[in-house]
Tab-separated table of C-alpha atoms in Angstrom:
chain	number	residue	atom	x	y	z
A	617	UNK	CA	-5.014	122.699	83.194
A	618	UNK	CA	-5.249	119.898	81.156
A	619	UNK	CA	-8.502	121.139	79.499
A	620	UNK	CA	-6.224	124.028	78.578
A	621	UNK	CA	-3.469	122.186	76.908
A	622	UNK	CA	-5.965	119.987	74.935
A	623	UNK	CA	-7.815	122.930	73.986
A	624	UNK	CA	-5.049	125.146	72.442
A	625	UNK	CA	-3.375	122.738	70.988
A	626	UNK	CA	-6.657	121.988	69.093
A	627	UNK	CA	-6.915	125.695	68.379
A	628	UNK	CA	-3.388	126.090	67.059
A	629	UNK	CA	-3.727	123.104	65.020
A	630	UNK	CA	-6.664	124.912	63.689
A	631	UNK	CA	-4.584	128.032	62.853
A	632	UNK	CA	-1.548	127.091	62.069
A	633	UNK	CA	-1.964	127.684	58.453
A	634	UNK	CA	-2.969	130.811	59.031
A	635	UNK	CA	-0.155	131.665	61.700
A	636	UNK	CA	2.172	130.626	59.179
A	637	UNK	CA	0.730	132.961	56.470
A	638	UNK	CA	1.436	135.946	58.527
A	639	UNK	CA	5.033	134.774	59.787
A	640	UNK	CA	7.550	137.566	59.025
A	641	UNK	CA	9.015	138.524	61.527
A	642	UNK	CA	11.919	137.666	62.699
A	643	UNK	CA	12.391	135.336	59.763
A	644	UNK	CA	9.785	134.911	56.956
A	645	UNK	CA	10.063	131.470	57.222
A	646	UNK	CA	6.217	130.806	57.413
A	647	UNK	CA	6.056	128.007	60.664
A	648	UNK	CA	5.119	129.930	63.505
A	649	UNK	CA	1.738	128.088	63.168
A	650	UNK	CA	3.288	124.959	62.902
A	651	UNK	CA	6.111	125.445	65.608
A	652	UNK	CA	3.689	126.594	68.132
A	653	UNK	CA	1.105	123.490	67.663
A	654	UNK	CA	4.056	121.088	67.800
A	655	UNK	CA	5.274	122.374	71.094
A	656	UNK	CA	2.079	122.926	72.363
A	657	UNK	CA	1.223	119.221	71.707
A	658	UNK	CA	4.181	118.370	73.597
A	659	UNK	CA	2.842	119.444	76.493
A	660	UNK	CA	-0.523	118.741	76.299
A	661	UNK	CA	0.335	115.118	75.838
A	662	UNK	CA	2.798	115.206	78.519
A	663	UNK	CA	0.046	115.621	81.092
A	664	UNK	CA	-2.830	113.320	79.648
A	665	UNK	CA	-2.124	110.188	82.259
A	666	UNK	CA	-0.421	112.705	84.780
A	667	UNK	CA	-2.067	112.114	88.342
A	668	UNK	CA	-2.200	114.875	90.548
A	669	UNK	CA	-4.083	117.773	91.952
A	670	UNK	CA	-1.331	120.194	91.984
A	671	UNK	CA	-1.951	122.150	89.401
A	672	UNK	CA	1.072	123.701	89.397
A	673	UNK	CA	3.472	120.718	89.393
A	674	UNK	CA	1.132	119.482	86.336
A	675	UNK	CA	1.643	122.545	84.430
A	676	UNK	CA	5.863	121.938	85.094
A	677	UNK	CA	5.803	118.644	83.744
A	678	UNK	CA	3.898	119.772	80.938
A	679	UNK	CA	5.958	122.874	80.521
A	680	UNK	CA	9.639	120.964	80.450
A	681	UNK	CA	8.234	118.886	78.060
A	682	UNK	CA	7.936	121.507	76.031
A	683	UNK	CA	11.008	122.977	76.484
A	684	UNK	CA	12.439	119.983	75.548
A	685	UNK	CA	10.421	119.940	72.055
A	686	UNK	CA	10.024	123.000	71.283
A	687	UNK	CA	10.427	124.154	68.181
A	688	UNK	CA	11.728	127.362	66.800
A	689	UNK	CA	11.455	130.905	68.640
A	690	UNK	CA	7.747	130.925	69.505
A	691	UNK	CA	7.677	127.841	70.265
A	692	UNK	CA	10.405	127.879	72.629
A	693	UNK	CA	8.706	131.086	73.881
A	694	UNK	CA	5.631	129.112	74.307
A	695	UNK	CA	7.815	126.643	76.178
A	696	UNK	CA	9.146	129.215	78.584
A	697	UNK	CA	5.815	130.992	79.157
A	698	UNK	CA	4.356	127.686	80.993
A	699	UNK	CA	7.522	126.705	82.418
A	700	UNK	CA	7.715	130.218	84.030
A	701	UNK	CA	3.672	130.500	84.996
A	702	UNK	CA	4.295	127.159	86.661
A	703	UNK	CA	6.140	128.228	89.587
A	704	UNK	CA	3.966	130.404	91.265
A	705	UNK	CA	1.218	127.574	90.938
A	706	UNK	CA	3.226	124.867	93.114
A	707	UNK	CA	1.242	123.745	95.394
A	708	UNK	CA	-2.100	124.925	94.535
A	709	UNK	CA	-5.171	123.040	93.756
A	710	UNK	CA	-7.320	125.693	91.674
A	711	UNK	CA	-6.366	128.784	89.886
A	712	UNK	CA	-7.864	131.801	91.118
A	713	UNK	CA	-7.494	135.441	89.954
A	714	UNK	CA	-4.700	136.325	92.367
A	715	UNK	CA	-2.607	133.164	91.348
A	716	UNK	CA	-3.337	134.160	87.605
A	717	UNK	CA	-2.160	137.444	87.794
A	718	UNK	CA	1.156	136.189	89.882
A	719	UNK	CA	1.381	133.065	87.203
A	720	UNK	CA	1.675	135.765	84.156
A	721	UNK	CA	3.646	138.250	85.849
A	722	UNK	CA	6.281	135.788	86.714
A	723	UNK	CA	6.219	134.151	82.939
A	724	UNK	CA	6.488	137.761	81.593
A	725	UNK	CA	9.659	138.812	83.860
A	726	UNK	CA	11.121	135.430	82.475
A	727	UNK	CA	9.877	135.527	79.055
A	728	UNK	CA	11.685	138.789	78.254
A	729	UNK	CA	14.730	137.618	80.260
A	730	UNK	CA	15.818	134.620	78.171
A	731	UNK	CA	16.144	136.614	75.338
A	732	UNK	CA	19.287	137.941	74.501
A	733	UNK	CA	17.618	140.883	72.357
A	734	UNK	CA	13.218	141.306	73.232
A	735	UNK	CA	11.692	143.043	70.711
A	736	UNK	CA	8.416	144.948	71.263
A	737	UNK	CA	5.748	144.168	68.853
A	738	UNK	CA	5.984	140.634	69.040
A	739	UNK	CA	4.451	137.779	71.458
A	740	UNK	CA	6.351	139.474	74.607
A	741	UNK	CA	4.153	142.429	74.200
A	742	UNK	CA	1.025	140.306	74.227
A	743	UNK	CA	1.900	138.588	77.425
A	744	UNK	CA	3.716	142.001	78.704
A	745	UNK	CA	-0.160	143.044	78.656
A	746	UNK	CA	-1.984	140.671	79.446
A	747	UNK	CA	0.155	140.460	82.894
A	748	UNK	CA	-0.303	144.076	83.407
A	749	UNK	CA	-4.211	143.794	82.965
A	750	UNK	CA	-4.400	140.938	85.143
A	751	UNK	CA	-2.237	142.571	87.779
A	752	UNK	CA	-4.545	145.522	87.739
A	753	UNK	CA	-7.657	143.658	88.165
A	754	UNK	CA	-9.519	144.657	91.466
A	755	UNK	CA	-9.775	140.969	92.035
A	756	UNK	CA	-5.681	140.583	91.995
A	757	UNK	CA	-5.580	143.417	93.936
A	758	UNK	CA	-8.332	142.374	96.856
A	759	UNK	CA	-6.942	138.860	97.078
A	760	UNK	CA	-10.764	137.760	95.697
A	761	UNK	CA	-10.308	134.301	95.223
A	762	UNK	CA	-13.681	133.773	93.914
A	763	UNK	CA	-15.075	132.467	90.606
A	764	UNK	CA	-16.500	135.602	89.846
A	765	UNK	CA	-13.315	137.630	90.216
A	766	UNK	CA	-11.137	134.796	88.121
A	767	UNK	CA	-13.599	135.340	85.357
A	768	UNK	CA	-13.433	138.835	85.760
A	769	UNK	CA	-9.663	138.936	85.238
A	770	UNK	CA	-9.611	136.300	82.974
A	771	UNK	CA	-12.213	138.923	80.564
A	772	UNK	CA	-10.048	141.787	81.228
A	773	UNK	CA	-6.753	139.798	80.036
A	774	UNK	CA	-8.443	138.949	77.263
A	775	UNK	CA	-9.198	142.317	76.275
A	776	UNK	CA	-5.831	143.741	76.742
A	777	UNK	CA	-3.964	140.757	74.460
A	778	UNK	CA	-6.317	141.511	71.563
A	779	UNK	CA	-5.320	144.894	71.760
A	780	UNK	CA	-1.411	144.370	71.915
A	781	UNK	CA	-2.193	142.318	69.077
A	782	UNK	CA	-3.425	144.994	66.890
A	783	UNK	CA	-1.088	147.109	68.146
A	784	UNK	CA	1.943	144.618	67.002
A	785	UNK	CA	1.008	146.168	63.599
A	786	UNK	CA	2.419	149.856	65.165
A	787	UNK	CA	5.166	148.451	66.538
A	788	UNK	CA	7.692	146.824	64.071
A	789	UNK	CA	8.754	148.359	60.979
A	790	UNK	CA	8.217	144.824	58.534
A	791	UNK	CA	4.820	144.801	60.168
A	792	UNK	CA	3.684	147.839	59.506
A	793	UNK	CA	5.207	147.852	55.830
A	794	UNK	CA	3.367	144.221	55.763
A	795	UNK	CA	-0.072	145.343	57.189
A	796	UNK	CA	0.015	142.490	59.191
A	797	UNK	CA	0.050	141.413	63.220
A	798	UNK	CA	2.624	139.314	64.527
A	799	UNK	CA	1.558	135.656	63.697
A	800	UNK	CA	3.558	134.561	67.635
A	801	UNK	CA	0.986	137.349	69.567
A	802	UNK	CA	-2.097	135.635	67.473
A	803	UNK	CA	-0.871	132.602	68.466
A	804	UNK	CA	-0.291	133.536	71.742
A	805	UNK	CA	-3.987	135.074	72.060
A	806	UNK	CA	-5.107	131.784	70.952
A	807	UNK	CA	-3.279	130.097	73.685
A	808	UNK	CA	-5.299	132.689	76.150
A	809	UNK	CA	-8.243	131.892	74.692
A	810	UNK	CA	-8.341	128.699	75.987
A	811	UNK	CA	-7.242	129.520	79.143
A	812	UNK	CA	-10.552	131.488	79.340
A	813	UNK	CA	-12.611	129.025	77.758
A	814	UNK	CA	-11.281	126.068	79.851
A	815	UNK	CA	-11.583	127.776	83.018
A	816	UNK	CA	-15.066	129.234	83.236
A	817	UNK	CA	-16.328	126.532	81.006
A	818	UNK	CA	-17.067	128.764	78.053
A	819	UNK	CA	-16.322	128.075	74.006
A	820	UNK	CA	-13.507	129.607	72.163
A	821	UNK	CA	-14.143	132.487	70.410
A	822	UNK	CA	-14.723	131.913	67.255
A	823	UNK	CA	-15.055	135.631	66.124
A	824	UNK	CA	-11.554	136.791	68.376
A	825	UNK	CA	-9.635	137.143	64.957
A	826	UNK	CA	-12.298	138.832	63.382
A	827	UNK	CA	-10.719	141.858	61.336
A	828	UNK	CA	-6.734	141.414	62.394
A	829	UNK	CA	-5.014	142.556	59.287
A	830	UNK	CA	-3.462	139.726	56.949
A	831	UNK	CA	-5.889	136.958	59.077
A	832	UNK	CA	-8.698	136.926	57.193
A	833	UNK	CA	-9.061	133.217	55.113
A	834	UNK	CA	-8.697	134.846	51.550
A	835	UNK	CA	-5.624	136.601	52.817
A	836	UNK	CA	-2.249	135.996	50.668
A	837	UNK	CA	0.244	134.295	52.021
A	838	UNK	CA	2.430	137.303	53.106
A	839	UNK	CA	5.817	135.195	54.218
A	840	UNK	CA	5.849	134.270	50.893
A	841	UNK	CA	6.619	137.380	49.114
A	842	UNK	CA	9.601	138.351	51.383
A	843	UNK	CA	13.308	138.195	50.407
A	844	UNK	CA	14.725	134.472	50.845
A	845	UNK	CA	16.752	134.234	54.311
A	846	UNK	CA	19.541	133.056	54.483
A	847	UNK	CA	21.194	130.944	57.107
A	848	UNK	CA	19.849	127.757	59.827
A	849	UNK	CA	18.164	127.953	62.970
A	850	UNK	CA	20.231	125.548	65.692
A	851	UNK	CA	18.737	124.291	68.750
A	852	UNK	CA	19.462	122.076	71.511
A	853	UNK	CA	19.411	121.433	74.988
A	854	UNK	CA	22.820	121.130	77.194
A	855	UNK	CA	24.100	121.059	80.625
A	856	UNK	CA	25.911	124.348	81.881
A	857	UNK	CA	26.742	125.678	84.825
A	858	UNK	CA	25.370	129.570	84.729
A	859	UNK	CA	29.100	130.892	84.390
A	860	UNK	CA	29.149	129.020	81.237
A	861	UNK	CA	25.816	129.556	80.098
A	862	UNK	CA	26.603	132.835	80.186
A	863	UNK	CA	29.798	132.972	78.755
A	864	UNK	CA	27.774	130.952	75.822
A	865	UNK	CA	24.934	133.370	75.601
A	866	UNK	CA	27.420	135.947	74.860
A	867	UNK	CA	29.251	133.775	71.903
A	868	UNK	CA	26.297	133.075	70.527
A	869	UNK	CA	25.284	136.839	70.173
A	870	UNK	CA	28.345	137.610	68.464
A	871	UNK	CA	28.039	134.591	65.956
A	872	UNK	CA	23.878	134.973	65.539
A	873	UNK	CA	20.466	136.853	66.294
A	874	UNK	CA	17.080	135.653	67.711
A	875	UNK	CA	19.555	133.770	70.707
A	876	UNK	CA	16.698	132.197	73.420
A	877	UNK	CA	18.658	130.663	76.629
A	878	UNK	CA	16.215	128.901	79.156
A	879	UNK	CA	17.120	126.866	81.886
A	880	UNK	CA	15.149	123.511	81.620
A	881	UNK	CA	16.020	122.179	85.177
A	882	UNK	CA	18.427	121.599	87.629
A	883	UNK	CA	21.116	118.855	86.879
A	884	UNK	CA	23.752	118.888	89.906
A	885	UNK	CA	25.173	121.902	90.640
A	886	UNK	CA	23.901	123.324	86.786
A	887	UNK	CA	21.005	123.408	84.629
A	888	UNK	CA	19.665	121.987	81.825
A	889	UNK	CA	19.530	124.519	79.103
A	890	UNK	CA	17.188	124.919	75.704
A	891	UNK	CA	19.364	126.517	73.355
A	892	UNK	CA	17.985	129.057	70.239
A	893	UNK	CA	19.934	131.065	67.386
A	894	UNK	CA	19.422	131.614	64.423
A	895	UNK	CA	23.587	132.205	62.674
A	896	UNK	CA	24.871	132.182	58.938
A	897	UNK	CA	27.258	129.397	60.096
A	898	UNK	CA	26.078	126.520	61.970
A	899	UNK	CA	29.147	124.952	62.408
A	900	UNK	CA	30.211	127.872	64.553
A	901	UNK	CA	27.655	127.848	66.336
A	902	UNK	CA	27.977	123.923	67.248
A	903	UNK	CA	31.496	124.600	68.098
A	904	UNK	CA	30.372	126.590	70.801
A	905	UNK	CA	28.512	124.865	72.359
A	906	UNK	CA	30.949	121.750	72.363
A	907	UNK	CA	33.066	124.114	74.281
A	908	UNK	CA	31.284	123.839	77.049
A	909	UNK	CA	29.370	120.797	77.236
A	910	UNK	CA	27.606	118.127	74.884
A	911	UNK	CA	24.410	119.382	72.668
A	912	UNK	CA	21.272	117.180	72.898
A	913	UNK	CA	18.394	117.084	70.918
A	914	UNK	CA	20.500	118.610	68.324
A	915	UNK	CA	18.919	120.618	65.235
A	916	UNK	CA	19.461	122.325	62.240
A	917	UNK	CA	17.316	123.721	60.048
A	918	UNK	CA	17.367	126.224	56.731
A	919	UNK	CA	15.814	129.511	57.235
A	920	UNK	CA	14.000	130.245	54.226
A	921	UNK	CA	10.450	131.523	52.997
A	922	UNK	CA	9.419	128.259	52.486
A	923	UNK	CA	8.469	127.202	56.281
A	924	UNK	CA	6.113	124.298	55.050
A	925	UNK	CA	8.665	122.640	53.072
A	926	UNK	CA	12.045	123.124	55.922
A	927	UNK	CA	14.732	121.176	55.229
A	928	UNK	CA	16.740	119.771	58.470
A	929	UNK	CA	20.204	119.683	57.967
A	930	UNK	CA	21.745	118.278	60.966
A	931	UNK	CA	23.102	115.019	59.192
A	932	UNK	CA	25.242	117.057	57.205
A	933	UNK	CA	26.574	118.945	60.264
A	934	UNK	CA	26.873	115.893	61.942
A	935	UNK	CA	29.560	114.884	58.793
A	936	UNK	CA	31.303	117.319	59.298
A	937	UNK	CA	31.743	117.603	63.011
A	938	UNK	CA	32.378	113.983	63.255
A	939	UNK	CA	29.436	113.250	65.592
């Protein structure tokens, strides 16, 4: 597991130009790349002096940190994907192909969940089939617990994300007008890679992106050339009870888009809550969420086509709210 981390978040720091190149959808704000290495190195360096065998409590602590860190929607995606592929893994000491396929089934269920609005054609598709092809895997299926089958499964997952990555392209209207995958599925792909690579002791691939449209090096930068977008992505964590998270969940739809709602952990008789929208208004927003608790870890930031150079804002909300 920690092989894993370390690995990807080598690999995304790798790509994350790249990623952010192709970054259109849902905003062309061009740091998918950048949002995904930056949580991913959360949680990779969460686990480094970490001490246990459990590879499943491991991947939790490395997971929350994430949460905690992430940043923007694929990121907090990210975050929520090894949160979610944790809990099947409590108590186990290796990672075998029945585990796997019960690890990405659970982080699929929960990755579309937290979403207020999932949209096919994007990094939930990717995992939605790489799940499925693990699930399907005679190895899953037998209960094989070998080496053997966990490669075999980890192969076939492989396969299927590189196809719902090419098929991202088919599946949303700016990407097919783009020519271009979704930069959160490559990113996600990369994320399997290393799974792969770190468990059967294997290399990344170096040729995997070979031929996905808008990835190749001499590429233009695509975000660039999209309309400006207007209005701030806020973030946070809080503590709610789930009456009120819900209640918030459904403010926050009527105020924004893109609205991500993940429990963190358990405080009491709540949770601790990550908190994602992207909203015209972010002092709306804010008020919200003072409604029904106190934001942490509280941040603003412009949604615009230039992703490299994002302004954070949150000292000038934090004028005007008085923080």
């Amino acid at each position: 597991m920690k092989r894993w981390l370390s690995n990807a978040e080598v690999s995304l720091g790798n790509h994350s130009d790249r990623l952010n190149a192709i970054n259109i959808f849902p905003v062309a704000d061009g740091d998918t790349g950048t949002n995904l290495y930056l949580t991913l190195r959360s949680a990779s360096r969460a686990v480094t002096d970490v001490d246990t065998t459990d590879i499943g409590e491991l991947l939790g602590i490395a997971g929350r940190a994430a949460m905690e860190d992430a940043k923007g929607n694929s990121g907090t995606l990210l975050s929520v994907f090894l949160t979610a592929m944790a809990e099947p893994l409590q108590g186990c000491t290796r990672l075998s192909a029945p585990l796997l396929a019960t690890a990405l089934h659970r982080a699929q269920l929960r990755s579309w969940s937290v979403l207020s609005d999932p949209v096919p054609g994007t990094m939930l598709s990717v995992l939605e089939e790489a799940a499925r092809a693990a699930m399907d895997e005679e190895a899953a299926q037998s209960g094989d617990d070998s080496n053997v089958g966990l490669a075999t499964t980890l192969r076939a997952v492989m396969n299927a994300a590189l196809a719902a990555v090419v098929n991202t392209e088919l599946q949303l209207d700016a990407l097919t007008q783009a020519r271009v995958v979704d930069a959160g599925g490559v990113g996600f792909l990369l994320v399997l890679d290393a799974l792969r690579a770190s468990a059967l002791g294997e290399e990344l691939q170096e040729e995997l992106l070979d031929g996905l449209h808008g990835y190749d090096v001499q590429a233009p930068h695509i975000h660039s050339t999209m309309p400006r977008m207007e209005g701030v992505e806020v973030m946070c964590t809080i503590t709610l009870s789930p009456l009120d998270a819900a209640t918030l969940r459904l403010q926050l739809d009527e105020v924004g888009d893109s609205v991500i709602m993940s429990a963190v952990n358990a405080v009491g008789e709540g949770y601790r809550w990550r908190v994602h929208v992207h909203t015209p208004d972010a002092g709306t927003a804010i008020d919200l969420l003072r409604t029904v608790g106190e934001p942490m870890n509280l941040t603003v930031t412009e949604l615009s086509a230039d992703g490299h150079e994002t302004k954070e804002i949150i000292s000038e909300i934090h004028e005007a709210h008085e923080v």
